[in-house]
Coordinates of C-alpha atoms and ligand atoms in Angstrom, one line a residue:
M1 CA 16.1 -4.8 -3.4
S2 CA 17.7 -1.4 -2.5
F3 CA 21.2 -1.3 -1.1
P4 CA 20.2 -0.4 2.5
R5 CA 17.7 -3.3 2.6
L6 CA 20.4 -5.7 1.2
R7 CA 22.7 -4.5 3.9
S8 CA 20.3 -5.1 6.7
W9 CA 19.4 -8.5 5.1
F10 CA 23.1 -9.5 5.5
S11 CA 23.6 -7.8 8.9
E12 CA 20.7 -9.8 10.3
R13 CA 22.5 -13.0 9.4
Y14 CA 26.2 -12.1 9.5
D15 CA 28.5 -10.0 11.7
I16 CA 29.3 -7.4 9.0
E17 CA 30.5 -4.9 11.7
R18 CA 33.4 -7.2 12.5
I19 CA 34.6 -7.3 8.9
K20 CA 34.2 -3.5 8.6
D21 CA 36.2 -3.2 11.8
L22 CA 38.9 -5.4 10.5
V23 CA 39.2 -3.6 7.1
G24 CA 39.0 -0.2 8.9
K25 CA 41.9 -1.1 11.2
K26 CA 44.2 -2.5 8.5
T27 CA 47.2 -0.2 7.9
V28 CA 50.2 -0.2 5.5
P29 CA 53.6 1.1 6.4
A30 CA 54.4 4.4 4.7
H31 CA 58.0 4.9 3.5
R32 CA 60.0 5.6 0.3
Y33 CA 59.8 2.0 -1.0
E34 CA 56.0 1.6 -0.5
I35 CA 55.4 1.3 -4.3
A36 CA 56.6 -2.3 -3.9
Y37 CA 53.4 -3.1 -2.0
Y38 CA 51.3 -2.6 -5.2
T39 CA 53.1 -5.3 -7.2
G40 CA 51.3 -8.2 -5.6
G41 CA 47.9 -6.6 -6.1
I42 CA 48.7 -6.0 -9.8
A43 CA 49.6 -9.8 -10.1
L44 CA 46.3 -10.6 -8.5
F45 CA 44.3 -8.3 -10.8
L46 CA 46.0 -9.9 -13.9
F47 CA 45.1 -13.4 -12.6
V48 CA 41.4 -12.3 -12.6
I49 CA 41.7 -11.1 -16.2
Q50 CA 43.3 -14.4 -17.2
F51 CA 40.5 -16.4 -15.5
I52 CA 37.8 -14.4 -17.2
T53 CA 39.3 -14.4 -20.7
G54 CA 40.3 -18.1 -20.3
M55 CA 36.7 -19.0 -19.4
V56 CA 35.4 -17.3 -22.6
L57 CA 38.0 -19.0 -24.8
S58 CA 37.3 -22.4 -23.3
L59 CA 33.6 -22.2 -24.5
Y60 CA 34.8 -22.4 -28.1
Y61 CA 38.2 -24.1 -28.0
I62 CA 38.4 -27.8 -29.1
P63 CA 41.1 -29.7 -27.2
Y64 CA 41.7 -32.3 -29.9
F65 CA 44.9 -32.2 -32.1
E66 CA 42.9 -32.5 -35.4
Q67 CA 40.7 -29.5 -34.6
A68 CA 42.6 -27.4 -32.0
H69 CA 44.3 -25.1 -34.5
H70 CA 41.2 -24.7 -36.6
S71 CA 39.1 -23.9 -33.5
I72 CA 41.4 -21.0 -32.6
I73 CA 41.2 -19.6 -36.2
E74 CA 37.4 -19.8 -35.9
I75 CA 37.6 -17.9 -32.6
V76 CA 39.6 -15.1 -34.0
T77 CA 37.8 -14.8 -37.4
K78 CA 34.2 -15.8 -36.8
L79 CA 33.4 -15.2 -33.1
N80 CA 32.2 -11.7 -32.2
M81 CA 35.2 -10.0 -30.4
G82 CA 36.9 -13.5 -30.3
W83 CA 40.2 -12.0 -31.6
F84 CA 40.1 -9.5 -28.8
F85 CA 39.5 -12.0 -26.0
R86 CA 42.3 -14.2 -27.4
S87 CA 44.7 -11.2 -27.7
L88 CA 43.7 -10.1 -24.1
H89 CA 44.5 -13.6 -22.8
H90 CA 47.9 -13.6 -24.6
W91 CA 49.0 -10.1 -23.4
G92 CA 47.5 -10.6 -19.9
A93 CA 49.7 -13.7 -19.6
Q94 CA 52.9 -11.8 -20.7
I95 CA 52.2 -8.9 -18.4
A96 CA 51.3 -11.2 -15.5
I97 CA 54.7 -13.0 -15.7
I98 CA 56.5 -9.6 -15.9
A99 CA 54.4 -8.4 -12.8
L100 CA 55.3 -11.6 -10.9
F101 CA 59.0 -11.2 -11.6
V102 CA 58.9 -7.5 -10.5
H103 CA 56.9 -8.6 -7.3
L104 CA 59.6 -11.3 -6.7
W105 CA 62.5 -8.9 -7.0
C106 CA 60.8 -6.2 -4.9
T107 CA 60.1 -8.7 -2.0
L108 CA 63.7 -10.1 -2.5
L109 CA 65.5 -6.8 -2.4
L110 CA 63.4 -5.5 0.5
K111 CA 64.0 -8.8 2.3
A112 CA 60.3 -9.3 2.9
Y113 CA 61.0 -13.0 2.9
R114 CA 62.8 -12.8 6.3
K115 CA 61.4 -14.3 9.5
P116 CA 58.4 -14.7 10.0
R117 CA 57.4 -14.5 6.3
E118 CA 59.2 -17.6 5.0
L119 CA 56.0 -19.4 4.1
L120 CA 54.8 -16.4 2.2
W121 CA 58.0 -16.5 0.1
F122 CA 57.7 -20.2 -0.5
S123 CA 54.0 -20.0 -1.5
G124 CA 54.8 -17.1 -3.9
F125 CA 57.8 -18.9 -5.4
V126 CA 55.6 -22.0 -6.2
L127 CA 53.0 -19.6 -7.7
L128 CA 55.6 -18.2 -10.0
G129 CA 56.6 -21.8 -11.1
I130 CA 52.9 -22.6 -11.7
S131 CA 52.5 -19.4 -13.7
I132 CA 55.4 -20.3 -16.0
F133 CA 53.8 -23.7 -16.5
F134 CA 50.5 -22.0 -17.3
G135 CA 52.4 -20.1 -20.0
L136 CA 54.0 -23.3 -21.5
S137 CA 50.9 -25.4 -21.4
G138 CA 48.8 -22.5 -22.9
Y139 CA 51.3 -22.0 -25.7
L140 CA 50.8 -25.6 -27.0
L141 CA 47.0 -25.2 -27.1
L142 CA 47.5 -23.1 -30.2
W143 CA 48.9 -26.2 -32.0
D144 CA 50.8 -24.3 -34.6
E145 CA 54.3 -25.1 -35.9
R146 CA 56.1 -22.7 -33.6
A147 CA 54.3 -23.7 -30.4
F148 CA 54.9 -27.4 -31.3
A149 CA 58.6 -26.9 -31.8
A150 CA 59.0 -24.7 -28.7
V151 CA 57.3 -27.3 -26.5
R152 CA 59.4 -30.1 -28.0
V153 CA 62.6 -28.1 -27.1
A154 CA 61.3 -27.2 -23.6
T155 CA 60.2 -30.7 -22.6
G156 CA 63.4 -32.1 -24.2
G157 CA 65.4 -29.8 -21.9
A158 CA 63.7 -31.2 -18.9
G159 CA 64.9 -34.6 -20.1
S160 CA 68.5 -33.6 -19.5
L161 CA 68.0 -33.6 -15.7
P162 CA 69.9 -36.5 -14.2
F163 CA 67.8 -39.4 -12.7
V164 CA 64.4 -37.9 -12.9
G165 CA 64.8 -36.2 -16.4
S166 CA 63.4 -39.0 -18.6
F167 CA 60.5 -39.5 -16.3
I168 CA 59.6 -35.8 -16.3
K169 CA 59.9 -35.6 -20.1
A170 CA 57.7 -38.7 -20.6
F171 CA 55.2 -37.4 -18.0
L172 CA 54.9 -34.0 -19.7
R173 CA 54.7 -35.4 -23.2
G174 CA 52.4 -38.3 -22.4
G175 CA 54.7 -40.5 -24.5
T176 CA 58.1 -40.4 -26.2
D177 CA 57.5 -37.3 -28.3
V178 CA 55.1 -34.3 -28.4
S179 CA 51.8 -35.5 -29.9
G180 CA 48.1 -35.3 -29.6
D181 CA 48.4 -36.9 -26.2
T182 CA 50.6 -34.0 -25.0
L183 CA 47.9 -31.6 -26.1
T184 CA 45.2 -33.5 -24.1
R185 CA 47.6 -33.4 -21.1
F186 CA 48.5 -29.8 -21.4
Y187 CA 44.8 -28.9 -21.8
A188 CA 44.1 -30.7 -18.5
F189 CA 46.9 -28.8 -16.8
H190 CA 45.9 -25.5 -18.2
V191 CA 42.2 -25.4 -17.5
S192 CA 41.9 -27.7 -14.5
I193 CA 44.9 -28.8 -12.5
L194 CA 46.9 -25.5 -12.5
P195 CA 43.9 -23.2 -11.8
L196 CA 43.0 -25.4 -8.8
F197 CA 46.4 -25.2 -7.3
T198 CA 46.7 -21.5 -8.2
V199 CA 43.4 -20.6 -6.4
F200 CA 44.4 -22.6 -3.3
L201 CA 47.9 -21.1 -3.2
I202 CA 46.7 -17.5 -3.8
A203 CA 44.3 -18.0 -0.9
V204 CA 47.1 -19.2 1.4
H205 CA 49.4 -16.4 0.2
L206 CA 46.8 -13.7 0.9
L207 CA 45.8 -15.2 4.2
L208 CA 49.5 -15.1 5.3
V209 CA 49.8 -11.4 4.1
Q210 CA 46.8 -10.7 6.4
C211 CA 48.3 -12.7 9.3
H212 CA 51.7 -10.9 9.2
G213 CA 50.8 -7.5 7.8
M214 CA 53.2 -5.8 5.4
S215 CA 56.9 -6.0 6.2
V216 CA 58.9 -2.9 6.8
P217 CA 62.3 -2.8 4.9
L218 CA 65.3 -3.1 7.3
S219 CA 66.7 0.3 6.2
V220 CA 63.4 1.9 7.4
T221 CA 62.5 0.0 10.6
G222 CA 64.6 2.1 13.0
Q223 CA 63.4 5.5 11.6
N224 CA 60.3 7.4 12.6
R225 CA 57.7 6.2 10.2
K226 CA 54.0 6.5 9.8
D227 CA 51.3 3.9 8.8
T228 CA 48.7 4.7 6.2
P229 CA 45.1 3.3 6.5
F230 CA 44.5 0.6 3.9
F231 CA 40.9 1.8 3.4
P232 CA 40.5 4.1 1.5
N233 CA 44.0 5.4 0.9
V234 CA 45.9 2.4 -0.2
F235 CA 42.9 0.7 -1.7
Y236 CA 42.3 3.7 -4.1
K237 CA 45.9 3.6 -5.2
D238 CA 45.5 -0.2 -5.8
L239 CA 42.5 0.7 -8.1
I240 CA 44.5 3.3 -10.0
A241 CA 47.4 0.8 -10.5
W242 CA 44.9 -1.8 -11.8
L243 CA 43.3 0.8 -14.2
I244 CA 46.7 1.6 -15.6
I245 CA 47.5 -2.1 -16.1
L246 CA 44.2 -2.7 -17.7
G247 CA 44.9 0.2 -20.1
I248 CA 48.3 -1.3 -21.0
V249 CA 46.9 -4.8 -21.6
V250 CA 43.9 -3.5 -23.7
T251 CA 46.2 -1.3 -25.8
L252 CA 48.6 -4.1 -26.5
A253 CA 45.8 -6.6 -27.2
T254 CA 44.2 -4.2 -29.7
L255 CA 47.3 -3.1 -31.5
L256 CA 49.3 -6.3 -31.5
P257 CA 47.1 -9.4 -31.7
P258 CA 49.4 -12.5 -31.6
E259 CA 49.9 -14.2 -35.0
I260 CA 49.0 -17.8 -35.8
L261 CA 51.4 -19.9 -37.9
G262 CA 50.4 -23.1 -39.9
K263 CA 49.0 -26.1 -38.2
A264 CA 51.6 -28.2 -36.4
D265 CA 52.9 -31.2 -38.4
P266 CA 54.9 -33.6 -36.1
L267 CA 56.7 -35.0 -39.1
A268 CA 57.8 -31.7 -40.6
P269 CA 61.3 -30.2 -39.7
A270 CA 61.2 -27.4 -37.0
P271 CA 60.8 -23.9 -38.5
E272 CA 63.9 -21.8 -38.6
N273 CA 64.9 -19.5 -35.7
I274 CA 62.7 -21.2 -33.1
K275 CA 62.8 -19.4 -29.8
P276 CA 61.1 -20.3 -26.5
E277 CA 58.8 -17.7 -24.7
W278 CA 60.9 -14.8 -23.3
Y279 CA 60.9 -16.1 -19.7
F280 CA 62.7 -19.2 -20.8
L281 CA 65.4 -17.3 -22.8
F282 CA 67.8 -16.9 -19.8
L283 CA 67.8 -20.7 -19.4
F284 CA 68.4 -21.4 -23.0
Q285 CA 71.1 -18.8 -23.2
T286 CA 72.8 -20.3 -20.2
L287 CA 72.7 -23.7 -21.8
K288 CA 74.6 -22.2 -24.8
L289 CA 77.5 -21.1 -22.5
F290 CA 78.4 -24.7 -21.8
P291 CA 80.4 -26.9 -24.1
G292 CA 78.9 -30.3 -25.2
V293 CA 81.4 -32.3 -22.9
I294 CA 83.0 -31.2 -19.7
F295 CA 85.6 -33.6 -18.1
G296 CA 83.9 -36.5 -20.0
L297 CA 80.5 -35.5 -18.6
N298 CA 77.5 -34.2 -20.6
G299 CA 77.7 -30.4 -20.7
E300 CA 73.9 -29.9 -20.9
T301 CA 73.3 -32.0 -17.8
I302 CA 75.9 -30.0 -15.8
A303 CA 74.3 -26.8 -17.0
I304 CA 70.9 -27.9 -16.0
L305 CA 72.2 -29.1 -12.6
L306 CA 73.8 -25.7 -12.0
I307 CA 70.6 -23.8 -13.0
S308 CA 68.5 -26.0 -10.7
A309 CA 70.9 -25.3 -7.8
G310 CA 70.7 -21.5 -8.5
I311 CA 66.9 -21.7 -8.5
L312 CA 66.9 -23.9 -5.3
F313 CA 69.2 -21.4 -3.6
L314 CA 66.8 -18.5 -4.4
F315 CA 63.8 -20.6 -3.1
L316 CA 65.6 -21.3 0.2
I317 CA 67.0 -17.8 0.6
P318 CA 65.0 -17.1 3.8
F319 CA 67.1 -19.8 5.5
F320 CA 70.5 -18.7 4.2
D321 CA 70.1 -15.0 5.0
R322 CA 70.8 -15.2 8.7
K323 CA 71.5 -11.5 9.2
S324 CA 68.1 -10.3 8.0
Q325 CA 66.5 -13.1 10.1
R326 CA 68.0 -11.4 13.1
G327 CA 66.8 -8.0 11.9
E328 CA 70.3 -6.8 10.8
K329 CA 71.1 -5.3 7.4
S330 CA 72.5 -7.9 5.1
T331 CA 74.3 -6.2 2.2
L332 CA 75.6 -9.5 0.9
F333 CA 72.1 -10.8 0.1
T334 CA 71.2 -7.4 -1.5
W335 CA 74.1 -8.0 -3.9
I336 CA 73.1 -11.6 -4.5
G337 CA 69.6 -10.3 -5.4
V338 CA 71.1 -7.7 -7.7
I339 CA 73.4 -10.3 -9.4
Y340 CA 70.4 -12.6 -10.0
L341 CA 68.4 -9.7 -11.4
F342 CA 71.1 -8.6 -13.8
Y343 CA 71.9 -12.1 -14.9
F344 CA 68.3 -12.7 -15.8
L345 CA 68.0 -9.4 -17.6
I346 CA 71.3 -9.6 -19.6
M347 CA 70.7 -13.3 -20.6
T348 CA 67.1 -12.5 -21.7
V349 CA 68.3 -9.5 -23.8
I350 CA 71.1 -11.5 -25.4
G351 CA 68.5 -14.3 -26.1
F352 CA 66.2 -11.8 -27.8
I353 CA 68.8 -10.3 -30.1
S354 CA 70.9 -13.4 -30.9
Ligands
LIG1 C1 49.9 -15.4 -8.3 C2 51.0 -14.9 -7.8 C3 51.0 -13.9 -6.7 C4 50.0 -13.1 -6.2 C5 48.6 -13.0 -6.7 C6 50.6 -12.4 -5.1 C7 49.9 -11.5 -4.3 C8 50.4 -10.8 -3.2 C9 49.8 -9.7 -2.5 C10 48.5 -9.1 -2.9 C11 50.6 -9.3 -1.5 C12 50.4 -8.1 -0.6 C13 50.9 -6.8 -1.2 C14 52.3 -6.8 -1.8 O1 53.3 -6.9 -1.1 O2 52.5 -6.6 -3.0 C15 51.8 -10.1 -1.6 C16 52.9 -10.1 -0.7 C17 54.0 -10.9 -0.7 N1 54.3 -11.7 -1.7 FE1 53.1 -12.3 -3.3 N2 51.9 -12.8 -4.9 C18 52.2 -13.7 -5.9 C19 53.5 -14.3 -6.1 C20 54.6 -14.1 -5.3 C21 55.9 -14.5 -5.6 C22 56.4 -15.1 -7.0 C23 56.7 -14.2 -4.5 C24 58.2 -14.4 -4.4 C25 58.8 -15.5 -4.5 C26 55.9 -13.5 -3.5 C27 56.3 -13.1 -2.3 C28 55.6 -12.3 -1.5 C29 56.0 -11.8 -0.2 C30 57.4 -12.1 0.5 C31 55.1 -10.9 0.3 C32 55.1 -10.0 1.6 C33 55.5 -8.6 1.2 C34 55.7 -7.8 2.5 O3 55.2 -8.2 3.6 O4 56.3 -6.7 2.4 N3 54.6 -13.5 -4.0 N4 51.7 -11.0 -2.6

């Protein structure tokens, strides 16, 4: 069927003109910070890559602790382009988390969370949490020594939370220690539960973006500014950004395929120099700052409580920042955002080199 015939087939059944009208009318504010508007689209594009490569891998992966490690070795050595899909999935995940952090800090520093976009902020924040859990659950699926030890440390850390810690630890592990049951559980999270929540929340997030339109930074609102049509101007720039990101991910995947260590052995001692994924490093580095005992209380528990309070504060920031709610400049919250950003960066770098 030719394109014009396909179009008339649809227009006889659906009101295509209304959609065309809606897309045609959509505009995006033009100002010196507009580059921030592309970060969400980049995250979206990377999610699509993750879904496609993940689906390919799931056709061959065996989610059983006796065979999981071997099935990945088979994927990278025997399957046509299998190494490439695995490497693409690995690097896509790393760049997706970087893109999400950049998107978070752009929206934080431009105060895009302010009234009426609170729900946009909350849905995005939960999406970041889910993405980090995607990373942790996917890491274990490799079932090699390093992934096993790192997940043992990460789930053990959750156990230090007061009251709910031991429940969360046992829930994540599916028992007292990391075992084949944890693998089954993490597989279910990685390929079924998390994707379901992600698709739902991305739909809510994008719907809210369409409801509110793009926010204008407080430092720009008063000035004489123009709006750019979304289609084709901004849409083409989105495509260029996606092409650049695709280039970066494919280059990394080709040049640096991730290594696979020996099969996990729950009875063997943890390999030396175990480090969690880079986005957990700031947490582990913070834990190291605290002594074992503080005023007779467990130092790790106090550290985890303080970290949780810091994350909760960031989550609820739209309610605390009253000035930007009223449309006034709020320098204090810009500084708070900058301090969070530098703390994260410095602790991550120290975690890397220590
Ligand atoms: C799967 C993860 C996510 C996807 C796919 C996504 C996608 C998007 C897209 C496409 C936009 C519109 C363009 C833009 O501003 O970049 C947007 C806007 C927004 N996002 Fe996200 N986002 C995600 C996660 C997050 C996170 C982690 C946060 C922060 C906690 C967040 C907060 C916001 C806010 C406040 C806006 C409105 C920006 C404005 O009006 O200026 N999002 N998101």
